[in-house]
mmCIF file of C-alpha atoms in Angstrom:
data_model
loop_
_atom_site.group_PDB
_atom_site.id
_atom_site.type_symbol
_atom_site.label_atom_id
_atom_site.label_comp_id
_atom_site.label_asym_id
_atom_site.label_seq_id
_atom_site.Cartn_x
_atom_site.Cartn_y
_atom_site.Cartn_z
ATOM 1 C CA MET B 175 128.494 144.650 -135.079
ATOM 2 C CA ARG B 176 129.189 143.627 -138.559
ATOM 3 C CA VAL B 177 132.676 144.903 -138.445
ATOM 4 C CA THR B 178 133.722 143.176 -134.874
ATOM 5 C CA ILE B 179 132.498 140.247 -136.266
ATOM 6 C CA MET B 180 134.593 140.356 -139.532
ATOM 7 C CA LEU B 181 137.407 141.142 -137.288
ATOM 8 C CA LYS B 182 136.625 137.993 -134.821
ATOM 9 C CA ASP B 183 136.669 135.973 -138.248
ATOM 10 C CA GLY B 184 140.467 137.185 -139.069
ATOM 11 C CA CYS B 185 139.748 140.133 -141.089
ATOM 12 C CA SER B 186 142.652 143.005 -141.493
ATOM 13 C CA ALA B 187 142.150 146.475 -140.367
ATOM 14 C CA VAL B 188 142.186 147.795 -143.799
ATOM 15 C CA GLU B 189 139.275 145.615 -144.476
ATOM 16 C CA ALA B 190 137.443 146.795 -141.390
ATOM 17 C CA VAL B 191 137.705 150.467 -141.656
ATOM 18 C CA SER B 192 136.727 150.318 -145.123
ATOM 19 C CA ALA B 193 133.412 148.064 -144.023
ATOM 20 C CA ALA B 194 132.724 150.519 -141.490
ATOM 21 C CA VAL B 195 132.944 153.270 -143.988
ATOM 22 C CA VAL B 196 130.805 151.730 -146.649
ATOM 23 C CA SER B 197 127.921 151.420 -144.051
ATOM 24 C CA LEU B 198 128.540 155.125 -143.259
ATOM 25 C CA GLU B 199 128.197 156.448 -146.852
ATOM 26 C CA ASN B 200 125.297 154.246 -147.592
ATOM 27 C CA SER B 201 123.126 155.994 -144.776
ATOM 28 C CA LEU B 202 120.998 159.124 -146.150
ATOM 29 C CA LEU B 203 122.144 160.797 -142.849
ATOM 30 C CA THR B 204 125.828 161.074 -143.775
ATOM 31 C CA ASN B 205 127.374 163.745 -145.813
ATOM 32 C CA ALA B 206 129.264 160.708 -147.608
ATOM 33 C CA GLY B 207 128.604 158.801 -150.676
ATOM 34 C CA ARG B 208 124.393 159.154 -152.021
ATOM 35 C CA GLY B 209 122.909 161.859 -150.070
ATOM 36 C CA SER B 210 126.668 163.986 -149.829
ATOM 37 C CA ASN B 211 126.357 167.935 -150.283
ATOM 38 C CA LEU B 212 126.147 169.239 -153.575
ATOM 39 C CA SER B 213 128.744 171.501 -155.420
ATOM 40 C CA LEU B 214 128.010 174.658 -157.034
ATOM 41 C CA SER B 215 127.119 172.828 -160.304
ATOM 42 C CA ARG B 216 124.760 170.814 -158.399
ATOM 43 C CA LYS B 217 126.793 167.506 -158.399
ATOM 44 C CA VAL B 218 127.954 164.974 -155.723
ATOM 45 C CA GLU B 219 131.577 165.261 -155.649
ATOM 46 C CA CYS B 220 133.270 162.516 -152.993
ATOM 47 C CA ASP B 221 136.282 162.632 -151.668
ATOM 48 C CA ALA B 222 137.748 159.490 -149.180
ATOM 49 C CA SER B 223 141.059 158.156 -148.537
ATOM 50 C CA ILE B 224 142.350 154.905 -146.401
ATOM 51 C CA MET B 225 145.712 154.331 -144.967
ATOM 52 C CA ASP B 226 147.329 150.585 -143.955
ATOM 53 C CA GLY B 227 149.516 151.179 -140.714
ATOM 54 C CA ARG B 228 151.338 147.809 -141.642
ATOM 55 C CA THR B 229 152.883 149.174 -145.108
ATOM 56 C CA LEU B 230 152.144 152.647 -144.788
ATOM 57 C CA ASN B 231 150.305 153.074 -147.915
ATOM 58 C CA PHE B 232 148.083 155.534 -148.873
ATOM 59 C CA GLY B 233 145.125 155.401 -151.158
ATOM 60 C CA ALA B 234 142.481 158.350 -151.715
ATOM 61 C CA VAL B 235 140.086 159.859 -154.574
ATOM 62 C CA GLY B 236 138.649 163.195 -155.054
ATOM 63 C CA ALA B 237 135.701 164.869 -156.747
ATOM 64 C CA LEU B 238 134.229 161.290 -157.619
ATOM 65 C CA SER B 239 130.788 161.791 -158.670
ATOM 66 C CA ASP B 240 129.585 158.164 -159.837
ATOM 67 C CA TYR B 241 130.334 155.902 -157.119
ATOM 68 C CA MET B 242 128.484 154.964 -154.618
ATOM 69 C CA ASN B 243 131.023 154.389 -152.260
ATOM 70 C CA PRO B 244 134.287 156.207 -152.875
ATOM 71 C CA VAL B 245 136.051 154.497 -149.906
ATOM 72 C CA LEU B 246 135.980 151.531 -152.123
ATOM 73 C CA VAL B 247 137.837 153.042 -154.676
ATOM 74 C CA ALA B 248 140.395 154.383 -152.562
ATOM 75 C CA LYS B 249 141.199 150.976 -151.029
ATOM 76 C CA GLU B 250 141.570 149.368 -154.233
ATOM 77 C CA LEU B 251 144.231 151.955 -155.253
ATOM 78 C CA LEU B 252 145.811 151.139 -151.807
ATOM 79 C CA LEU B 253 145.679 147.594 -152.177
ATOM 80 C CA HIS B 254 147.363 147.803 -156.136
ATOM 81 C CA GLN B 255 150.303 149.530 -154.771
ATOM 82 C CA ASN B 256 151.282 146.392 -152.687
ATOM 83 C CA ASN B 257 150.749 143.813 -155.809
ATOM 84 C CA GLU B 258 150.862 145.591 -158.883
ATOM 85 C CA ASN B 259 154.303 146.089 -161.078
ATOM 86 C CA LEU B 260 153.623 148.377 -164.153
ATOM 87 C CA SER B 261 155.649 148.471 -167.013
ATOM 88 C CA LEU B 262 158.510 150.437 -167.949
ATOM 89 C CA HIS B 263 158.963 151.049 -163.988
ATOM 90 C CA ARG B 264 156.089 153.666 -163.990
ATOM 91 C CA ILE B 265 154.788 154.027 -160.248
ATOM 92 C CA SER B 266 151.318 152.952 -159.424
ATOM 93 C CA PRO B 267 148.973 155.914 -158.271
ATOM 94 C CA CYS B 268 148.259 156.614 -154.412
ATOM 95 C CA VAL B 269 145.758 159.620 -155.138
ATOM 96 C CA LEU B 270 143.272 159.908 -158.303
ATOM 97 C CA VAL B 271 140.717 162.625 -158.780
ATOM 98 C CA GLY B 272 137.335 163.198 -160.904
ATOM 99 C CA GLU B 273 136.957 161.460 -164.271
ATOM 100 C CA GLY B 274 140.383 160.313 -163.951
ATOM 101 C CA ALA B 275 139.514 158.267 -161.019
ATOM 102 C CA SER B 276 136.374 156.900 -162.216
ATOM 103 C CA GLN B 277 138.065 155.436 -165.236
ATOM 104 C CA TRP B 278 140.754 153.762 -162.925
ATOM 105 C CA ALA B 279 138.149 152.355 -161.314
ATOM 106 C CA ARG B 280 136.288 150.749 -164.131
ATOM 107 C CA SER B 281 139.151 149.349 -165.194
ATOM 108 C CA ARG B 282 139.503 147.482 -162.010
ATOM 109 C CA GLY B 283 136.200 146.137 -162.300
ATOM 110 C CA LEU B 284 134.266 148.743 -159.996
ATOM 111 C CA LYS B 285 130.669 148.879 -160.907
ATOM 112 C CA SER B 286 129.937 152.919 -161.188
ATOM 113 C CA ILE B 287 126.398 154.764 -161.434
ATOM 114 C CA LYS B 288 124.414 157.541 -162.958
ATOM 115 C CA SER B 289 125.900 160.581 -161.253
ATOM 116 C CA ASP B 290 122.445 161.558 -160.749
ATOM 117 C CA LEU B 291 121.265 158.661 -158.821
ATOM 118 C CA LEU B 292 124.020 160.122 -156.022
ATOM 119 C CA VAL B 293 121.507 163.239 -155.638
ATOM 120 C CA SER B 294 119.243 162.605 -152.530
ATOM 121 C CA GLU B 295 115.960 164.765 -152.196
ATOM 122 C CA ASN B 296 117.082 166.525 -149.140
ATOM 123 C CA ALA B 297 120.652 167.351 -150.581
ATOM 124 C CA LEU B 298 118.620 169.240 -153.375
ATOM 125 C CA HIS B 299 116.569 170.970 -150.979
ATOM 126 C CA THR B 300 119.394 172.165 -149.060
ATOM 127 C CA TYR B 301 121.282 172.952 -152.233
ATOM 128 C CA ASN B 302 118.239 175.136 -153.517
ATOM 129 C CA LYS B 303 117.921 176.982 -150.244
ATOM 130 C CA TYR B 304 121.362 178.004 -150.124
ATOM 131 C CA LYS B 305 121.857 178.982 -153.914
ATOM 132 C CA ARG B 306 119.113 181.174 -153.152
ATOM 133 C CA LYS B 307 120.963 182.872 -150.409
ATOM 134 C CA VAL B 308 123.748 183.066 -152.539
ATOM 135 C CA GLU B 309 122.260 184.703 -155.339
ATOM 136 C CA GLU B 310 120.429 187.090 -152.552
ATOM 137 C CA ALA B 311 123.830 188.031 -151.153
ATOM 138 C CA GLU B 312 125.476 188.880 -154.715
ATOM 139 C CA ASN B 313 122.416 190.950 -155.639
ATOM 140 C CA ASP B 314 122.316 192.602 -152.116
ATOM 141 C CA PRO B 315 125.620 192.330 -150.478
ATOM 142 C CA ARG B 316 124.702 194.927 -147.681
ATOM 143 C CA LYS B 317 121.799 192.112 -146.637
ATOM 144 C CA PHE B 318 124.762 189.650 -146.458
ATOM 145 C CA LEU B 319 127.167 191.364 -144.548
ATOM 146 C CA GLN B 320 124.238 192.442 -142.070
ATOM 147 C CA ARG B 321 123.581 188.977 -141.269
ATOM 148 C CA GLU B 322 124.157 187.828 -137.553
ATOM 149 C CA PRO B 323 125.338 184.395 -136.811
ATOM 150 C CA ALA B 324 123.292 182.047 -134.691
ATOM 151 C CA ASN B 325 124.801 182.451 -131.233
ATOM 152 C CA ASN B 326 125.994 179.354 -129.296
ATOM 153 C CA GLU B 327 122.904 178.831 -127.176
ATOM 154 C CA THR B 328 120.732 178.470 -130.160
ATOM 155 C CA LEU B 329 123.320 175.823 -131.224
ATOM 156 C CA HIS B 330 123.725 174.230 -128.297
ATOM 157 C CA SER B 331 119.890 174.027 -127.876
ATOM 158 C CA GLU B 332 119.263 172.522 -131.290
ATOM 159 C CA ALA B 333 122.233 170.228 -130.471
ATOM 160 C CA LYS B 334 120.931 168.782 -127.501
ATOM 161 C CA GLU B 335 117.044 168.054 -129.713
ATOM 162 C CA MET B 336 119.184 166.438 -132.206
ATOM 163 C CA GLU B 337 120.568 164.343 -129.725
ATOM 164 C CA LYS B 338 116.726 163.476 -128.757
ATOM 165 C CA ASN B 339 116.258 162.764 -132.402
ATOM 166 C CA PRO B 340 118.762 161.942 -134.401
ATOM 167 C CA CYS B 341 116.767 161.897 -138.005
ATOM 168 C CA ILE B 342 116.361 165.341 -138.010
ATOM 169 C CA SER B 343 118.642 166.715 -140.861
ATOM 170 C CA SER B 344 121.581 168.421 -140.428
ATOM 171 C CA GLU B 345 119.863 171.687 -142.327
ATOM 172 C CA ALA B 346 117.517 172.007 -139.805
ATOM 173 C CA TRP B 347 119.960 172.083 -136.631
ATOM 174 C CA PHE B 348 122.273 174.383 -138.162
ATOM 175 C CA PRO B 349 120.615 177.671 -138.620
ATOM 176 C CA GLY B 350 124.097 179.503 -139.006
ATOM 177 C CA ASP B 351 126.601 179.421 -141.653
ATOM 178 C CA GLU B 352 126.707 176.629 -143.970
ATOM 179 C CA SER B 353 130.181 175.798 -143.497
ATOM 180 C CA LEU B 354 129.043 174.458 -140.018
ATOM 181 C CA LYS B 355 128.082 171.532 -141.649
ATOM 182 C CA LEU B 356 131.058 169.217 -141.898
ATOM 183 C CA ASP B 357 129.399 165.942 -141.886
ATOM 184 C CA THR B 358 132.931 163.562 -142.797
ATOM 185 C CA VAL B 359 132.166 160.204 -141.682
ATOM 186 C CA GLY B 360 135.618 158.178 -140.586
ATOM 187 C CA ALA B 361 136.654 154.728 -139.110
ATOM 188 C CA VAL B 362 140.185 153.460 -137.148
ATOM 189 C CA GLY B 363 140.688 149.954 -136.075
ATOM 190 C CA MET B 364 142.910 147.227 -135.166
ATOM 191 C CA ASP B 365 143.375 143.805 -136.356
ATOM 192 C CA CYS B 366 144.465 140.716 -134.413
ATOM 193 C CA CYS B 367 147.511 141.018 -135.566
ATOM 194 C CA GLY B 368 148.011 144.502 -134.115
ATOM 195 C CA ASN B 369 147.867 146.014 -137.525
ATOM 196 C CA VAL B 370 145.987 149.521 -137.551
ATOM 197 C CA ALA B 371 144.416 151.445 -140.192
ATOM 198 C CA SER B 372 142.091 154.583 -141.041
ATOM 199 C CA ALA B 373 139.558 155.505 -143.494
ATOM 200 C CA VAL B 374 137.605 158.384 -144.141
ATOM 201 C CA SER B 375 134.811 159.790 -146.554
ATOM 202 C CA SER B 376 133.016 163.262 -147.441
ATOM 203 C CA GLY B 377 130.731 164.809 -149.746
ATOM 204 C CA GLY B 378 132.523 168.152 -148.826
ATOM 205 C CA ILE B 379 130.746 171.494 -147.737
ATOM 206 C CA VAL B 380 127.578 172.848 -149.313
ATOM 207 C CA LEU B 381 127.880 174.554 -152.819
ATOM 208 C CA LYS B 382 131.600 173.924 -152.967
ATOM 209 C CA HIS B 383 133.225 174.846 -156.108
ATOM 210 C CA PRO B 384 133.193 172.246 -158.627
ATOM 211 C CA GLY B 385 136.768 170.175 -158.420
ATOM 212 C CA ARG B 386 137.329 171.317 -154.552
ATOM 213 C CA LEU B 387 139.597 168.551 -152.633
ATOM 214 C CA GLY B 388 138.960 168.835 -148.860
ATOM 215 C CA GLN B 389 141.024 166.685 -146.353
ATOM 216 C CA ALA B 390 139.411 163.334 -146.938
ATOM 217 C CA ALA B 391 141.460 163.215 -150.139
ATOM 218 C CA LEU B 392 144.492 164.569 -148.825
ATOM 219 C CA TYR B 393 147.591 162.383 -147.385
ATOM 220 C CA GLY B 394 148.322 163.375 -144.084
ATOM 221 C CA CYS B 395 145.114 165.263 -143.931
ATOM 222 C CA GLY B 396 142.275 163.470 -143.239
ATOM 223 C CA SER B 397 143.509 159.789 -142.513
ATOM 224 C CA TRP B 398 146.690 158.341 -140.737
ATOM 225 C CA ALA B 399 147.726 154.813 -139.685
ATOM 226 C CA GLN B 400 151.118 154.138 -138.513
ATOM 227 C CA ASN B 401 152.196 150.762 -136.885
ATOM 228 C CA SER B 402 154.077 149.995 -133.717
ATOM 229 C CA LEU B 403 157.866 150.309 -135.219
ATOM 230 C CA SER B 404 159.251 148.470 -132.018
ATOM 231 C CA SER B 405 157.760 146.643 -128.760
ATOM 232 C CA THR B 406 157.714 149.827 -126.525
ATOM 233 C CA GLU B 407 156.389 152.340 -129.199
ATOM 234 C CA PRO B 408 152.469 152.859 -129.836
ATOM 235 C CA ALA B 409 150.238 152.351 -133.209
ATOM 236 C CA VAL B 410 148.346 154.921 -133.876
ATOM 237 C CA ALA B 411 145.269 155.632 -136.122
ATOM 238 C CA VAL B 412 143.725 158.945 -136.707
ATOM 239 C CA THR B 413 140.881 160.442 -138.979
ATOM 240 C CA THR B 414 139.855 164.318 -139.036
ATOM 241 C CA SER B 415 136.726 166.248 -139.783
ATOM 242 C CA GLY B 416 135.862 169.975 -139.749
ATOM 243 C CA ASN B 417 136.838 172.794 -142.190
ATOM 244 C CA GLY B 418 138.775 170.998 -145.108
ATOM 245 C CA GLU B 419 141.224 173.966 -145.781
ATOM 246 C CA HIS B 420 142.181 174.210 -142.024
ATOM 247 C CA LEU B 421 142.816 170.670 -141.977
ATOM 248 C CA ILE B 422 144.906 170.688 -145.062
ATOM 249 C CA LYS B 423 147.064 173.744 -144.014
ATOM 250 C CA THR B 424 148.028 171.902 -140.816
ATOM 251 C CA MET B 425 148.273 168.398 -142.139
ATOM 252 C CA PHE B 426 146.375 167.709 -138.927
ATOM 253 C CA ALA B 427 145.685 163.690 -139.360
ATOM 254 C CA ARG B 428 149.383 163.291 -139.478
ATOM 255 C CA THR B 429 150.569 165.987 -136.737
ATOM 256 C CA CYS B 430 147.591 164.395 -134.545
ATOM 257 C CA ALA B 431 149.267 161.147 -135.026
ATOM 258 C CA GLU B 432 152.937 161.977 -134.424
ATOM 259 C CA THR B 433 151.512 164.051 -131.423
ATOM 260 C CA LEU B 434 150.067 160.597 -129.893
ATOM 261 C CA ILE B 435 153.223 158.473 -130.533
ATOM 262 C CA SER B 436 155.553 160.855 -128.595
ATOM 263 C CA ASN B 437 153.044 161.240 -125.831
ATOM 264 C CA THR B 438 152.317 158.995 -122.739
ATOM 265 C CA ASP B 439 148.867 159.858 -122.257
ATOM 266 C CA GLY B 440 146.529 160.325 -125.298
ATOM 267 C CA VAL B 441 144.405 162.889 -124.058
ATOM 268 C CA THR B 442 147.055 165.271 -122.868
ATOM 269 C CA GLY B 443 148.873 164.814 -126.659
ATOM 270 C CA LEU B 444 145.547 166.034 -128.140
ATOM 271 C CA HIS B 445 144.726 168.679 -126.093
ATOM 272 C CA TYR B 446 148.770 169.827 -126.909
ATOM 273 C CA VAL B 447 148.345 169.176 -130.868
ATOM 274 C CA PHE B 448 144.797 170.964 -130.634
ATOM 275 C CA HIS B 449 145.883 174.054 -129.501
ATOM 276 C CA THR B 450 149.201 174.334 -130.310
ATOM 277 C CA LYS B 451 149.421 172.546 -133.800
ATOM 278 C CA PHE B 452 146.034 173.823 -135.247
ATOM 279 C CA LEU B 453 144.348 176.979 -133.128
ATOM 280 C CA GLU B 454 147.831 178.473 -132.741
ATOM 281 C CA SER B 455 149.046 177.421 -136.133
ATOM 282 C CA PRO B 456 151.108 180.216 -137.930
ATOM 283 C CA PHE B 457 149.330 178.626 -140.980
ATOM 284 C CA LEU B 458 145.975 179.546 -139.780
ATOM 285 C CA ILE B 459 146.894 182.925 -138.341
ATOM 286 C CA HIS B 460 144.520 185.106 -140.134
ATOM 287 C CA THR B 461 141.615 182.549 -139.673
ATOM 288 C CA SER B 462 139.326 183.352 -137.197
ATOM 289 C CA GLU B 463 136.968 180.518 -136.305
ATOM 290 C CA LYS B 464 138.615 176.928 -136.880
ATOM 291 C CA LEU B 465 136.838 174.229 -136.788
ATOM 292 C CA ALA B 466 138.467 170.568 -136.442
ATOM 293 C CA GLY B 467 137.103 167.007 -135.119
ATOM 294 C CA VAL B 468 139.557 164.210 -134.255
ATOM 295 C CA LEU B 469 138.925 160.541 -134.003
ATOM 296 C CA ALA B 470 141.997 158.323 -133.206
ATOM 297 C CA MET B 471 143.225 155.236 -131.407
ATOM 298 C CA LYS B 472 146.089 154.560 -129.511
ATOM 299 C CA PHE B 473 147.798 150.837 -128.960
ATOM 300 C CA ASP B 474 150.576 150.801 -126.328
ATOM 301 C CA PRO B 475 151.986 147.179 -126.895
ATOM 302 C CA VAL B 476 153.546 147.876 -122.972
ATOM 303 C CA SER B 477 150.280 147.937 -121.430
ATOM 304 C CA ASN B 478 148.730 145.894 -124.239
ATOM 305 C CA SER B 479 145.804 148.684 -124.005
ATOM 306 C CA VAL B 480 144.067 150.485 -126.648
ATOM 307 C CA GLU B 481 142.948 154.351 -125.931
ATOM 308 C CA VAL B 482 140.096 155.747 -127.979
ATOM 309 C CA LEU B 483 140.192 159.400 -128.281
ATOM 310 C CA TRP B 484 138.018 162.096 -129.501
ATOM 311 C CA ALA B 485 138.349 165.825 -129.580
ATOM 312 C CA HIS B 486 136.350 168.628 -131.502
ATOM 313 C CA ASN B 487 135.347 172.217 -131.324
ATOM 314 C CA THR B 488 132.525 172.064 -133.905
ATOM 315 C CA ALA B 489 129.309 172.104 -132.218
ATOM 316 C CA THR B 490 128.997 168.370 -132.158
ATOM 317 C CA MET B 491 130.470 165.081 -133.041
ATOM 318 C CA VAL B 492 128.945 161.420 -133.387
ATOM 319 C CA LEU B 493 130.879 158.512 -132.569
ATOM 320 C CA GLY B 494 130.846 154.768 -131.187
ATOM 321 C CA TYR B 495 133.446 152.269 -130.694
ATOM 322 C CA MET B 496 133.688 148.617 -129.309
ATOM 323 C CA SER B 497 136.036 145.889 -129.332
ATOM 324 C CA THR B 498 135.287 142.322 -130.259
ATOM 325 C CA HIS B 499 135.252 141.156 -126.092
ATOM 326 C CA VAL B 500 131.958 142.775 -126.263
ATOM 327 C CA THR B 501 128.656 142.377 -127.560
ATOM 328 C CA LYS B 502 127.239 146.233 -127.588
ATOM 329 C CA ALA B 503 129.089 149.536 -128.528
ATOM 330 C CA VAL B 504 129.453 152.323 -127.130
ATOM 331 C CA THR B 505 127.952 154.896 -128.948
ATOM 332 C CA MET B 506 127.771 158.941 -127.782
ATOM 333 C CA PHE B 507 126.519 162.069 -129.279
ATOM 334 C CA SER B 508 129.196 164.835 -128.237
ATOM 335 C CA THR B 509 128.155 168.416 -127.922
ATOM 336 C CA LEU B 510 130.434 171.211 -126.608
ATOM 337 C CA PRO B 511 129.247 173.041 -123.157
ATOM 338 C CA SER B 512 126.827 175.608 -123.986
ATOM 339 C CA SER B 513 129.455 178.227 -122.794
ATOM 340 C CA VAL B 514 132.088 177.828 -125.734
ATOM 341 C CA ASP B 515 131.705 178.881 -128.899
ATOM 342 C CA PRO B 516 132.613 176.370 -131.708
ATOM 343 C CA GLY B 517 135.970 177.312 -133.828
ATOM 344 C CA HIS B 518 137.589 177.842 -130.344
ATOM 345 C CA LYS B 519 138.151 175.715 -127.341
ATOM 346 C CA PRO B 520 137.950 171.647 -127.874
ATOM 347 C CA LEU B 521 135.941 169.207 -126.064
ATOM 348 C CA ILE B 522 138.694 166.269 -125.744
ATOM 349 C CA GLN B 523 137.834 162.932 -124.102
ATOM 350 C CA GLY B 524 139.052 159.258 -124.469
ATOM 351 C CA SER B 525 138.716 155.613 -122.898
ATOM 352 C CA LEU B 526 140.833 153.074 -122.199
ATOM 353 C CA LEU B 527 140.245 149.391 -123.478
ATOM 354 C CA LYS B 528 142.181 146.576 -122.113
ATOM 355 C CA LEU B 529 142.941 143.811 -124.593
ATOM 356 C CA HIS B 530 142.367 140.109 -123.332
ATOM 357 C CA ASN B 531 145.060 138.740 -125.408
ATOM 358 C CA LYS B 532 148.274 139.674 -126.182
ATOM 359 C CA ILE B 533 149.330 141.433 -129.215
ATOM 360 C CA THR B 534 152.636 140.243 -130.431
#
């Protein structure tokens, strides 16, 4: 609701999507900002990025350990590409990682915090649990190799329980491999001028190697936004979630955006790109279980309408959307059918929003 009020007051799409992601980073229910998954070295290391469809500028941070809202550091990087002239014709960075990102943010007046303050009780409990499992597996490899993953009926029934009680932690309702806990948060939006933007933030997978970067930190992988280039070409904004390595190898955010621009129907376009550019991608030919989720919007200037689109082959995906013309958001807890195993056939859906005012 706060973001729609901001948009009504004339804020930019960049401001809107960053504010939406900040609210998600501030929640302990998400794997972004405080409460994120812990790396092998028992630290929070966050990735985030944001893209402006008007300027096509992009800002991102990776492995950031001392900021409550990494998306704000990414936004600062994006904004300073527009108005900063460095001496000797040096180029302003669009991606910074680790201590370099922290130093740059502090030089811009963004307040850092002690890294320990980002560690939540639940994240620490999850870390200790899976750290023990790793140690057990290393001490007795046969036990690890004989472990059977949770079947889809179990995942489906527990996802239904999560839908009834969203306060259950992801650890409780994913009894299988920890790699299934892929709680990236993201937002796409359009302002009153027709400018689009996207933002994404993630704490990464449990027990990741220190310094590991996921799709949220990399260009074309976690977020993409592109304004209409003509009176007939659509504007698109995309964020992705899932297994970061898979999304990086397929540059999935940009690939989705390019396909949505060239396809008349958004759902048809997402179906095509999910199958041909992800599940059947030659870059993932040796990967058996390929996990991804997409949240996208497509503005058609001819019909003056917006398609809100989502797709996932992860067990679940939580999303919501609204326009400035309504007072209540549409929210949903999307789950794969019980007959479909995660990592394979995606669930793809969308909703068409007719705009009241003509975007010019």
